[in-house]
Amino acid sequence: MSAPPPIRRRSAGEWARANLFGSRLDTALTVLFTLLLAWVAYRLGRFVLVDARWEIVERNITNLLVGSFPRDQLSRLWAALFVLAAALGFGAGAFGAQRRREVAEGRAEALPRGGIRRLVPLFLLVAVLLWFSGTLEPALLVLGAFGVGYGFNLLGQRTPRRLERYVPLVVLAGVLAAFLVVAAFGGVGWNLWGGFLLTVFLAVAAILLSFPFGVLLALGRRSSLPAVRAVCVAYIELFRGVPLITILFMAFFMIGFFLPEGVDAPSLVTRAIIGFTLFTAAYVAEVVRGGLQSVPAVQVEAAQALGLSPFKTTTRIVLPQALRAVIPGLVGQFISLYKDTSLVFIIGLTELLAVAQNVTKQPDFLAQGLYVETLVFASFVYWTGSYWMSRESQRLERRLGLGER
Amino acid sequence: MSTENGTPMILLEGVSKWFGDFQALNGVDLSIERQEVVVVCGPSGSGKSTMIRCVNRLEKHDAGRIVVDGIELSDDIRDIQEVRREVGMVFQQFNLFPHLSVLENITLAPRNVRRRPRAEAEEKAMALLERVQIPEQAHKYPLQLSGGQQQRAAIARALAMEPRIMLFDEPTSALDPEMIKEVLDVMTELAGSGMTMVVITHEMGFARAVANRMVFMADGEIVEEGTPEHFFTAPREERTKQFLAQIL
């Protein structure tokens, strides 16, 4: 056997001399950027910790989170949060146990950075929200939700092997139940949702709908049937050629034209979801098409030679390879969509950013120039969501072994 | 050579194939019996690959007739699927599915095409991996394997469909020299088990030892065929002599 590679350890001083003060130019740049960074950090820190008048966020924290959601129904949201925590905790536990067993059996590779660390962006968000709420009750409820999540996580880890295939169904049922807790049985329909709740709902619904639709469009664009191809190309080029704002306006004004008489026009939120889905699907289609092109033709030949039908060849061989090749692009598209939900203010919906704007016009805060505080808060909330998606995408890439397999 | 019920396993009659203006196959006639092992050789561009790719319809022939185990290849997708179930193929570049483990590569077609239950398909797959001598690689992914191991996994994948015919398209051409033998050993064992095989290869040692018949192709035509002894020691055609002089 060969000897291990020689390890050369450098002290911090050596590293700094080599990388920061290597030449006179290096030294000058190091000093300059250190000063610049320090100044920015000082100004930002001073604003956040000293100058900012956060009472506008503190007083409106409920408005920012749920908009005009009826206050006497808020308990439904807390209940839904508990159900969600249970469902997701259970799913994470079951998948985690399954994964660990596969690693132990040598069927899969272990991944660094997992478990609780994946929730860091969520913890950040919750910590800031609780700080602004300033009362004990929400903190206890959130703690309870985490407790329930953890309990169901332990339960999920004990899922018997023969029942493992039902885990996704159970999680899905849980999410659906959470939704029903809010909306059904005399509850609050999504046309009354607002604030961050509406932001998340719009994003999740549009992502879940636009993804399969986009994949179908991408496959259709490569179809051997000229009519299917033409329709898909026309759709993609049309919707990519129009600004999102235009599509939202059209969803607002035009969906009524296409409905048969006697059918009630859908609510504003439904229209917004339709608009986002139509728009994002066109982009998803082009991203996925790039992935489809990256799958070598010989893969299809190998599948055909085994007697696989065209449908199975697509779903088992081509799509899995195509989608894993475009995870970064797809997630980028979904992060865009998440932030673009803020555009719905133009059709009169009040999601997070609209609430952040509106509260500056309250009598108590009118004309006091507190825009920066609410914008910084809204930005932070958007950022935690985007950052979480970005981290999960990197993890998924590594898990699927992009680049190695 | 056994000829049960008289009909050939693979029959090509006047098969021609064009790629644009280029004629890749020019009236090829070939009849292959059950359990026969035929080695096809010839210079590159002679139509060897195109010919065997026509047998399982990876290429569509433009003229002539191809009958595989009694089924004539037509545009009917059911006939094509039927033939593909009977014919296994091994490629020069292995073409394993990189997103599936070796075991999943092998069980995919039996489970999805032959509708075998998972446990049964996996048991069969493990038996095949024993046969090609890489059972310890079952849960690895293709790109974690050496070239020789990948090609043996590819052979196991084709065998999992229990084909009656195996087509090999230069199975050792992409391998490092020290891995060629392990693949040829598997193929020799397979020939001994009575599998009907059509092998494109330039491994003349393998051809001499295993082939029942040699077929030499050039310019889209079959120039000469015969037993290995005859083919290597007393070729009739000038082109065959030239070719053998170059590769031996």
XYZ file of C-alpha atoms in Angstrom:
653
model
C 0.000 0.000 0.000
C 1.111 3.535 -0.655
C 1.776 5.981 2.149
C -0.907 8.585 2.989
C -0.376 11.990 1.391
C 1.819 14.296 3.448
C -0.210 16.683 5.597
C 1.070 20.203 5.788
C -0.547 22.251 8.509
C -0.309 25.996 8.338
C -0.837 28.277 11.266
C -3.390 31.077 10.993
C -0.537 33.559 10.738
C 1.057 31.703 7.835
C -2.306 31.464 6.080
C -2.949 35.197 6.501
C 0.525 36.103 5.238
C 0.058 33.909 2.169
C -3.504 34.901 1.288
C -4.156 38.353 2.715
C -0.790 40.125 2.846
C 1.089 38.399 0.023
C 2.001 41.589 -1.805
C 1.586 45.312 -1.303
C -1.570 45.237 -3.483
C -2.982 42.338 -1.453
C -2.362 44.235 1.757
C -4.035 47.370 0.408
C -7.107 45.403 -0.764
C -7.344 43.534 2.524
C -7.307 46.761 4.540
C -9.770 48.482 2.210
C -12.348 45.691 2.235
C -12.019 45.125 5.964
C -12.862 48.771 6.557
C -15.750 48.645 4.083
C -17.184 45.495 5.675
C -16.841 46.919 9.144
C -18.645 50.080 8.127
C -21.538 48.195 6.504
C -21.822 45.858 9.488
C -21.804 48.826 11.861
C -24.528 50.715 9.987
C -26.702 47.631 9.615
C -26.190 46.540 13.201
C -26.887 50.033 14.460
C -30.102 50.218 12.446
C -31.403 46.809 13.478
C -30.418 47.048 17.149
C -30.644 50.771 17.950
C -32.312 53.065 15.433
C -35.115 50.934 14.045
C -38.545 51.412 15.583
C -39.638 47.797 15.543
C -42.927 48.539 17.329
C -44.575 48.782 13.894
C -43.695 45.117 13.333
C -44.405 44.119 16.942
C -47.873 45.653 16.932
C -48.727 44.172 13.514
C -47.123 40.762 13.768
C -50.492 39.009 13.395
C -51.414 41.211 10.420
C -48.097 40.423 8.751
C -48.490 36.696 9.290
C -52.136 36.124 8.381
C -53.515 39.421 6.965
C -57.251 39.765 7.371
C -57.747 36.172 8.504
C -60.699 36.331 10.956
C -59.207 36.760 14.432
C -61.825 34.579 16.130
C -60.684 31.663 13.948
C -56.963 31.913 14.688
C -57.116 28.799 16.846
C -57.716 26.834 13.635
C -54.317 27.929 12.338
C -52.615 26.784 15.516
C -54.425 23.456 15.282
C -53.337 23.120 11.657
C -49.750 23.882 12.696
C -49.864 20.991 15.164
C -51.280 18.632 12.535
C -48.600 19.718 10.039
C -45.851 19.257 12.620
C -47.141 15.755 13.341
C -47.376 14.777 9.647
C -43.997 16.200 8.628
C -42.270 14.923 11.774
C -43.660 11.453 11.113
C -42.566 11.524 7.473
C -39.072 12.779 8.323
C -38.692 10.074 10.967
C -39.815 7.284 8.653
C -37.673 8.438 5.712
C -34.688 9.012 7.972
C -34.893 5.519 9.440
C -35.287 4.003 5.986
C -32.281 5.945 4.762
C -30.116 4.965 7.750
C -30.962 1.325 7.201
C -29.999 1.568 3.523
C -26.700 3.178 4.516
C -26.085 0.436 7.097
C -26.771 -2.220 4.477
C -24.373 -0.522 2.075
C -27.167 0.325 -0.367
C -26.722 4.080 -0.057
C -24.043 6.536 0.903
C -24.213 8.520 4.108
C -24.710 12.243 3.715
C -23.028 14.909 5.756
C -25.076 17.700 7.302
C -28.529 16.354 8.006
C -31.058 16.029 10.774
C -31.857 19.028 12.871
C -29.403 21.297 11.020
C -31.696 21.252 8.015
C -34.188 23.251 10.054
C -31.792 26.140 10.808
C -33.570 28.640 8.496
C -36.895 27.659 10.079
C -35.487 28.145 13.592
C -34.172 31.567 12.583
C -37.585 32.595 11.274
C -39.477 31.262 14.291
C -37.059 32.898 16.723
C -37.502 36.316 15.097
C -41.288 35.943 14.907
C -41.495 34.963 18.575
C -39.249 37.849 19.553
C -41.630 40.253 17.809
C -44.747 38.653 19.279
C -43.372 39.386 22.746
C -45.903 37.232 24.619
C -45.499 33.823 26.182
C -48.495 32.070 24.634
C -47.200 31.757 21.040
C -43.818 30.628 22.306
C -45.446 27.833 24.308
C -47.604 26.829 21.343
C -44.600 26.734 18.998
C -42.668 24.725 21.553
C -45.644 22.375 21.717
C -45.694 22.041 17.929
C -41.995 21.168 17.891
C -42.642 18.671 20.667
C -45.445 17.046 18.694
C -43.219 17.017 15.597
C -40.420 15.354 17.553
C -42.766 12.812 19.093
C -44.148 11.812 15.710
C -40.597 11.738 14.385
C -39.769 9.037 16.935
C -42.982 7.249 16.010
C -42.101 7.467 12.305
C -38.721 5.868 12.961
C -40.520 2.800 14.258
C -42.575 2.306 11.097
C -42.580 -1.424 10.305
C -40.851 -2.217 7.035
C -43.897 -3.605 5.304
C -45.818 -0.375 5.947
C -43.071 1.913 4.660
C -44.656 2.306 1.261
C -47.671 4.013 2.834
C -45.602 6.741 4.525
C -45.948 9.281 1.673
C -49.711 8.701 1.730
C -49.855 9.306 5.477
C -47.861 12.544 5.143
C -50.092 13.706 2.296
C -53.195 12.895 4.329
C -51.719 14.891 7.219
C -51.109 17.948 5.060
C -54.621 17.664 3.664
C -56.000 17.337 7.195
C -54.129 20.494 8.233
C -55.752 22.294 5.327
C -59.204 20.988 6.246
C -58.758 22.033 9.868
C -58.426 25.605 8.611
C -60.866 25.648 5.721
C -63.570 23.036 6.321
C -66.340 22.706 8.926
C -67.354 26.347 8.898
C -63.729 27.432 8.673
C -61.974 30.073 6.661
C -61.674 29.567 2.884
C -58.424 30.604 1.237
C -60.031 33.686 -0.294
C -59.860 35.194 3.213
C -56.227 34.286 3.847
C -53.586 36.993 3.862
C -50.073 37.962 4.887
C -47.322 35.351 5.082
C -49.946 32.582 5.189
C -51.177 33.661 1.750
C -47.607 33.983 0.452
C -46.796 30.405 1.437
C -50.114 29.051 0.170
C -49.763 30.740 -3.227
C -46.183 29.527 -3.606
C -46.832 25.931 -2.529
C -49.987 25.579 -4.622
C -48.389 27.092 -7.738
C -45.213 24.998 -7.345
C -47.180 21.764 -6.917
C -49.354 22.535 -9.956
C -46.771 24.035 -12.302
C -44.217 21.248 -11.875
C -46.218 18.366 -13.397
C -47.758 20.710 -15.954
C -44.305 21.933 -16.986
C -42.946 18.394 -17.268
C -45.850 17.444 -19.545
C -45.189 20.511 -21.703
C -41.503 19.619 -21.980
C -42.349 16.058 -23.016
C -44.966 17.382 -25.430
C -42.431 19.673 -27.028
C -40.329 16.611 -27.882
C -43.302 14.490 -28.962
C -43.254 12.786 -32.332
C -46.807 13.991 -32.954
C -46.635 17.330 -34.822
C -49.929 18.628 -33.418
C -48.901 18.013 -29.791
C -45.505 19.575 -30.460
C -47.034 22.650 -32.060
C -49.451 23.241 -29.185
C -46.689 22.905 -26.578
C -44.261 25.160 -28.434
C -46.972 27.770 -28.934
C -47.925 27.653 -25.257
C -44.354 27.919 -23.988
C -43.365 30.736 -26.326
C -46.579 32.643 -25.627
C -46.328 32.521 -21.840
C -42.605 33.176 -21.766
C -43.130 36.212 -23.950
C -45.508 37.981 -21.581
C -44.637 39.677 -18.269
C -45.946 37.933 -15.156
C -47.855 41.079 -14.176
C -49.757 40.918 -17.452
C -50.710 37.326 -16.829
C -51.928 38.181 -13.325
C -54.047 40.996 -14.738
C -55.437 38.642 -17.353
C -56.205 36.036 -14.697
C -58.078 38.800 -12.900
C -60.052 40.094 -15.889
C -60.262 37.267 -18.388
C -60.876 33.961 -16.600
C -64.572 34.833 -16.444
C -64.752 34.819 -20.254
C -63.744 31.183 -20.458
C -66.212 29.877 -17.886
C -69.564 28.514 -18.983
C -72.582 30.478 -17.826
C -73.883 29.661 -14.382
C -70.443 28.799 -12.990
C -69.332 31.150 -10.252
C -66.146 33.025 -11.032
C -63.290 31.675 -8.917
C -61.965 33.731 -6.030
C -59.068 36.136 -6.437
C -56.660 33.726 -4.777
C -57.672 30.907 -7.122
C -57.152 33.215 -10.092
C -53.741 34.186 -8.833
C -52.773 30.502 -8.458
C -53.959 29.826 -12.015
C -51.918 32.768 -13.295
C -48.729 31.730 -11.472
C -49.150 28.129 -12.577
C -49.619 29.006 -16.254
C -46.604 31.309 -16.166
C -44.198 29.122 -14.199
C -45.096 25.965 -16.128
C -43.680 27.514 -19.317
C -40.342 28.143 -17.592
C -40.317 24.745 -15.894
C -40.934 23.196 -19.319
C -37.836 24.834 -20.785
C -35.665 23.879 -17.799
C -36.870 20.282 -18.005
C -36.346 20.217 -21.771
C -32.705 21.046 -21.132
C -32.550 18.032 -18.823
C -34.238 15.778 -21.367
C -31.625 16.743 -23.924
C -28.838 15.830 -21.519
C -29.951 12.184 -21.369
C -27.950 10.272 -24.004
C -29.968 8.606 -26.775
C -28.254 5.285 -25.978
C -30.117 5.216 -22.661
C -33.380 5.076 -24.590
C -31.954 2.373 -26.862
C -30.896 0.287 -23.875
C -34.408 0.575 -22.423
C -36.024 -0.300 -25.770
C -33.719 -3.284 -26.185
C -35.027 -4.600 -22.862
C -38.576 -4.368 -24.175
C -39.634 -1.422 -22.009
C -42.662 0.418 -23.389
C -42.249 4.050 -24.481
C -44.174 5.143 -21.380
C -41.966 3.164 -18.977
C -38.865 4.289 -20.853
C -39.881 7.897 -20.235
C -40.965 7.533 -16.613
C -38.266 5.120 -15.411
C -35.215 5.981 -17.499
C -35.413 9.395 -19.165
C -37.289 11.593 -16.682
C -35.387 10.558 -13.525
C -32.075 11.338 -15.204
C -33.378 14.526 -16.813
C -34.887 15.922 -13.609
C -31.847 15.286 -11.441
C -29.722 17.088 -14.009
C -31.847 20.239 -13.682
C -32.522 20.403 -9.933
C -30.601 23.694 -9.543
C -32.538 25.317 -12.386
C -35.875 24.008 -11.169
C -35.332 25.166 -7.595
C -34.182 28.544 -8.905
C -37.470 28.786 -10.772
C -39.433 27.930 -7.637
C -37.514 30.433 -5.514
C -38.398 33.063 -8.126
C -42.028 32.031 -7.932
C -41.993 32.232 -4.125
C -40.819 35.828 -4.229
C -42.981 36.757 -7.238
C -46.086 35.968 -5.189
C -45.593 39.494 -3.817
C -46.957 40.762 -7.157
C -50.517 39.745 -6.284
C -51.024 43.127 -4.595
C -51.840 44.440 -8.092
C -55.030 42.382 -8.181
C -55.922 43.449 -4.666
C -54.623 40.581 -2.563
C -52.756 41.362 0.630
C -49.896 38.943 1.059
C -46.849 39.604 3.195
C -45.374 42.539 1.271
C -48.739 44.243 0.784
C -49.411 44.041 4.528
C -45.933 45.409 5.174
C -46.818 48.398 2.990
C -50.309 48.855 4.383
C -49.327 48.970 8.057
C -47.198 52.069 7.429
C -50.467 53.871 6.659
C -52.081 53.038 9.997
C -52.991 56.150 12.017
C -50.392 55.363 14.669
C -47.566 55.086 12.178
C -48.722 57.365 9.353
C -46.097 59.665 7.863
C -43.394 58.524 10.251
C -41.254 56.973 7.543
C -41.203 53.449 8.953
C -40.983 51.814 5.522
C -37.504 50.459 6.104
C -38.478 48.530 9.227
C -41.344 46.677 7.547
C -39.354 46.089 4.371
C -36.412 44.667 6.304
C -38.801 42.383 8.164
C -40.521 41.207 4.955
C -37.152 40.688 3.259
C -35.959 38.574 6.167
C -39.058 36.371 5.979
C -38.670 35.909 2.212
C -34.982 35.217 2.670
C -35.446 32.418 5.200
C -37.804 30.620 2.799
C -35.554 31.063 -0.228
C -32.449 30.070 1.720
C -34.175 26.955 3.012
C -35.176 25.916 -0.533
C -31.656 26.555 -1.757
C -30.122 24.402 0.984
C -32.584 21.593 0.399
C -31.818 21.682 -3.313
C -28.077 21.314 -2.650
C -28.801 18.440 -0.317
C -31.038 16.752 -2.867
C -28.348 17.109 -5.538
C -25.827 15.445 -3.284
C -28.263 12.761 -2.236
C -29.001 11.887 -5.855
C -25.261 11.851 -6.433
C -25.246 14.422 -9.202
C -21.843 14.360 -10.853
C -20.788 11.034 -9.389
C -23.345 8.723 -10.853
C -26.007 -27.305 -34.428
C -29.491 -28.421 -33.515
C -32.426 -27.481 -35.686
C -35.538 -28.263 -33.707
C -38.702 -27.719 -35.745
C -36.599 -26.682 -38.711
C -37.121 -22.911 -38.704
C -34.084 -20.691 -38.149
C -33.891 -18.536 -35.005
C -33.005 -15.418 -36.975
C -33.668 -15.029 -40.670
C -32.603 -12.040 -42.766
C -33.641 -11.981 -46.419
C -32.444 -9.240 -48.743
C -32.219 -6.724 -45.889
C -31.220 -3.215 -46.974
C -30.897 -0.048 -44.944
C -30.100 3.531 -45.907
C -28.990 6.427 -43.731
C -29.902 9.354 -45.964
C -28.039 8.645 -49.215
C -25.616 6.209 -47.599
C -26.508 2.558 -48.011
C -25.475 0.829 -44.795
C -26.848 -2.607 -45.679
C -27.146 -3.976 -49.187
C -29.320 -7.076 -49.578
C -28.041 -9.031 -46.569
C -29.125 -12.696 -46.384
C -28.355 -14.539 -43.174
C -29.922 -17.469 -41.398
C -28.965 -18.327 -37.828
C -29.973 -21.602 -36.231
C -30.999 -22.277 -32.665
C -28.067 -22.410 -30.217
C -25.698 -21.238 -32.910
C -22.927 -18.782 -32.011
C -22.127 -16.486 -34.922
C -19.226 -14.042 -34.798
C -19.478 -11.096 -37.184
C -16.366 -9.165 -38.128
C -15.350 -6.640 -40.721
C -13.878 -3.156 -41.093
C -15.604 -0.250 -39.395
C -18.513 1.092 -41.408
C -19.161 -2.319 -42.942
C -22.699 -2.521 -41.521
C -22.124 -5.089 -38.723
C -23.703 -2.942 -36.039
C -26.538 -1.813 -38.265
C -27.348 -5.421 -39.076
C -27.739 -6.613 -35.493
C -29.524 -3.395 -34.509
C -32.099 -4.219 -37.194
C -32.726 -7.590 -35.529
C -34.288 -5.922 -32.440
C -35.568 -2.902 -34.330
C -33.248 -0.298 -32.861
C -32.904 0.467 -36.574
C -35.735 -0.008 -39.041
C -34.754 -1.882 -42.208
C -35.914 -0.282 -45.459
C -36.172 -3.391 -47.616
C -36.211 -7.168 -47.178
C -37.550 -9.429 -44.426
C -36.428 -10.083 -40.861
C -37.981 -12.983 -38.953
C -36.975 -13.581 -35.333
C -38.117 -16.833 -33.737
C -41.091 -16.984 -36.070
C -42.130 -13.340 -35.652
C -41.693 -11.112 -38.676
C -40.673 -7.562 -37.810
C -43.238 -5.088 -39.107
C -44.343 -1.628 -38.063
C -46.686 -3.252 -35.559
C -45.423 -2.171 -32.145
C -46.703 -5.407 -30.579
C -44.490 -7.525 -32.850
C -41.551 -5.273 -32.061
C -42.120 -5.528 -28.301
C -42.502 -9.292 -28.636
C -39.187 -9.580 -30.445
C -37.415 -7.272 -27.991
C -38.527 -9.463 -25.105
C -36.896 -12.449 -26.807
C -33.672 -10.688 -27.780
C -31.116 -9.426 -25.266
C -28.521 -6.886 -26.320
C -25.147 -5.887 -24.920
C -23.630 -2.610 -26.048
C -20.067 -1.450 -26.545
C -20.525 1.334 -23.946
C -22.507 -0.911 -21.503
C -25.356 1.649 -21.322
C -26.337 0.733 -17.789
C -28.838 3.121 -16.220
C -26.659 5.372 -14.030
C -29.471 6.424 -11.663
C -30.299 2.848 -10.656
C -28.240 0.413 -8.599
C -26.889 -2.664 -10.337
C -29.675 -4.748 -8.800
C -32.328 -2.250 -9.928
C -30.819 -2.201 -13.420
C -31.312 -5.944 -13.611
C -34.778 -6.167 -12.051
C -36.254 -3.189 -13.963
C -37.303 -5.031 -17.112
C -38.477 -8.282 -15.458
C -40.645 -6.279 -13.067
C -42.019 -3.794 -15.591
C -42.211 -5.897 -18.744
C -42.622 -9.449 -17.471
C -44.533 -8.294 -14.358
C -42.477 -10.432 -11.989
C -42.959 -9.729 -8.265
C -40.098 -7.797 -6.703
C -38.808 -10.602 -4.460
C -38.732 -13.095 -7.316
C -37.005 -10.624 -9.661
C -34.371 -9.797 -7.044
C -33.679 -13.433 -6.310
C -33.214 -14.097 -10.014
C -31.004 -11.020 -10.345
C -28.746 -12.172 -7.511
C -28.435 -15.587 -9.168
C -27.403 -13.862 -12.411
C -24.887 -11.688 -10.575
C -23.399 -14.881 -9.106
C -23.218 -16.246 -12.620
C -21.288 -13.226 -13.909
C -19.325 -13.253 -10.624
C -20.096 -9.817 -9.211
C -22.756 -10.521 -6.525
C -20.934 -8.161 -4.113
C -21.636 -5.220 -6.453
C -25.444 -5.590 -6.342
C -26.144 -2.414 -4.378
C -23.529 -0.202 -6.027
C -24.242 2.236 -8.802
C -22.870 1.566 -12.288
C -20.279 4.350 -12.315
C -18.749 2.946 -9.099
C -17.832 -0.239 -11.012
C -14.901 -0.955 -13.317
C -15.568 -1.274 -17.045
C -15.380 -5.053 -16.952
C -17.778 -5.239 -14.012
C -20.180 -2.851 -15.758
C -20.206 -4.973 -18.882
C -20.838 -8.122 -16.863
C -23.701 -6.341 -15.081
C -25.047 -5.354 -18.505
C -24.944 -8.992 -19.599
C -26.812 -9.974 -16.425
C -29.372 -7.243 -17.130
C -30.020 -8.652 -20.617
C -30.182 -12.241 -19.325
C -32.752 -11.300 -16.670
C -35.395 -11.121 -19.396
C -34.653 -14.781 -20.195
C -34.002 -14.050 -23.856
C -33.617 -16.778 -26.461
C -31.107 -14.722 -28.416
C -28.242 -12.504 -27.258
C -26.760 -9.811 -29.472
C -23.313 -8.421 -28.584
C -22.190 -5.197 -30.269
C -18.413 -5.036 -29.718
C -18.771 -5.877 -26.013
C -15.055 -5.610 -25.206
C -13.989 -2.700 -27.425
C -14.372 -0.079 -24.692
C -12.534 -2.120 -22.051
C -8.997 -1.937 -20.753
C -7.013 -4.999 -21.829
C -6.946 -6.634 -18.393
C -10.752 -6.588 -18.207
C -11.456 -8.131 -21.592
C -10.910 -11.692 -20.392
C -13.450 -11.520 -17.557
C -16.155 -10.482 -20.013
C -15.162 -13.054 -22.642
C -15.210 -15.764 -19.947
C -18.831 -14.911 -19.170
C -19.707 -14.998 -22.867
C -17.949 -18.337 -23.342
C -19.891 -19.804 -20.443
C -23.111 -18.424 -21.946
C -22.365 -19.991 -25.348
C -21.737 -23.306 -23.610
C -25.201 -23.101 -22.016
C -26.819 -23.240 -25.458
C -27.731 -19.578 -25.976
C -28.158 -18.406 -29.553
C -25.600 -15.598 -29.929
C -24.604 -13.060 -32.549
C -21.344 -11.388 -31.543
C -19.605 -8.516 -33.247
C -16.028 -8.648 -32.042
C -12.446 -8.481 -33.142
C -11.341 -10.875 -30.407
C -10.242 -13.595 -32.793
C -9.120 -15.910 -29.998
C -12.671 -15.913 -28.671
C -14.033 -16.422 -32.196
C -11.811 -19.425 -32.849
C -12.710 -21.045 -29.542
C -16.446 -20.346 -29.336
C -17.944 -19.502 -32.751
C -19.837 -22.063 -34.796
C -19.680 -19.766 -37.775
C -17.779 -16.661 -38.879
C -19.412 -13.938 -40.944
C -17.253 -11.331 -42.645
C -18.903 -8.104 -43.798
C -17.704 -5.205 -45.919
C -19.559 -2.282 -47.481
C -22.949 -3.412 -46.207
C -22.694 -6.916 -47.636
C -21.777 -10.332 -46.335
C -18.568 -11.130 -48.173
C -17.790 -14.527 -46.757
C -18.997 -16.960 -44.126
C -17.785 -20.300 -42.877
C -16.542 -22.317 -39.948
C -13.754 -20.700 -37.909
C -11.131 -23.249 -39.065
C -11.959 -22.601 -42.675
C -12.311 -18.855 -42.200
C -8.964 -18.344 -40.466
C -6.881 -20.861 -42.403
C -8.292 -20.831 -45.920
C -10.405 -17.746 -46.673
C -11.644 -17.627 -50.262
C -12.185 -13.933 -50.842
C -9.406 -11.419 -51.380
C -11.074 -8.861 -49.058
C -11.240 -11.387 -46.243
C -7.542 -12.164 -46.653
C -6.679 -8.468 -46.548
C -8.769 -7.940 -43.417
C -7.311 -10.952 -41.622
C -3.816 -9.872 -42.571
C -4.452 -6.547 -40.859
C -5.908 -7.785 -37.596
C -4.082 -11.076 -36.969
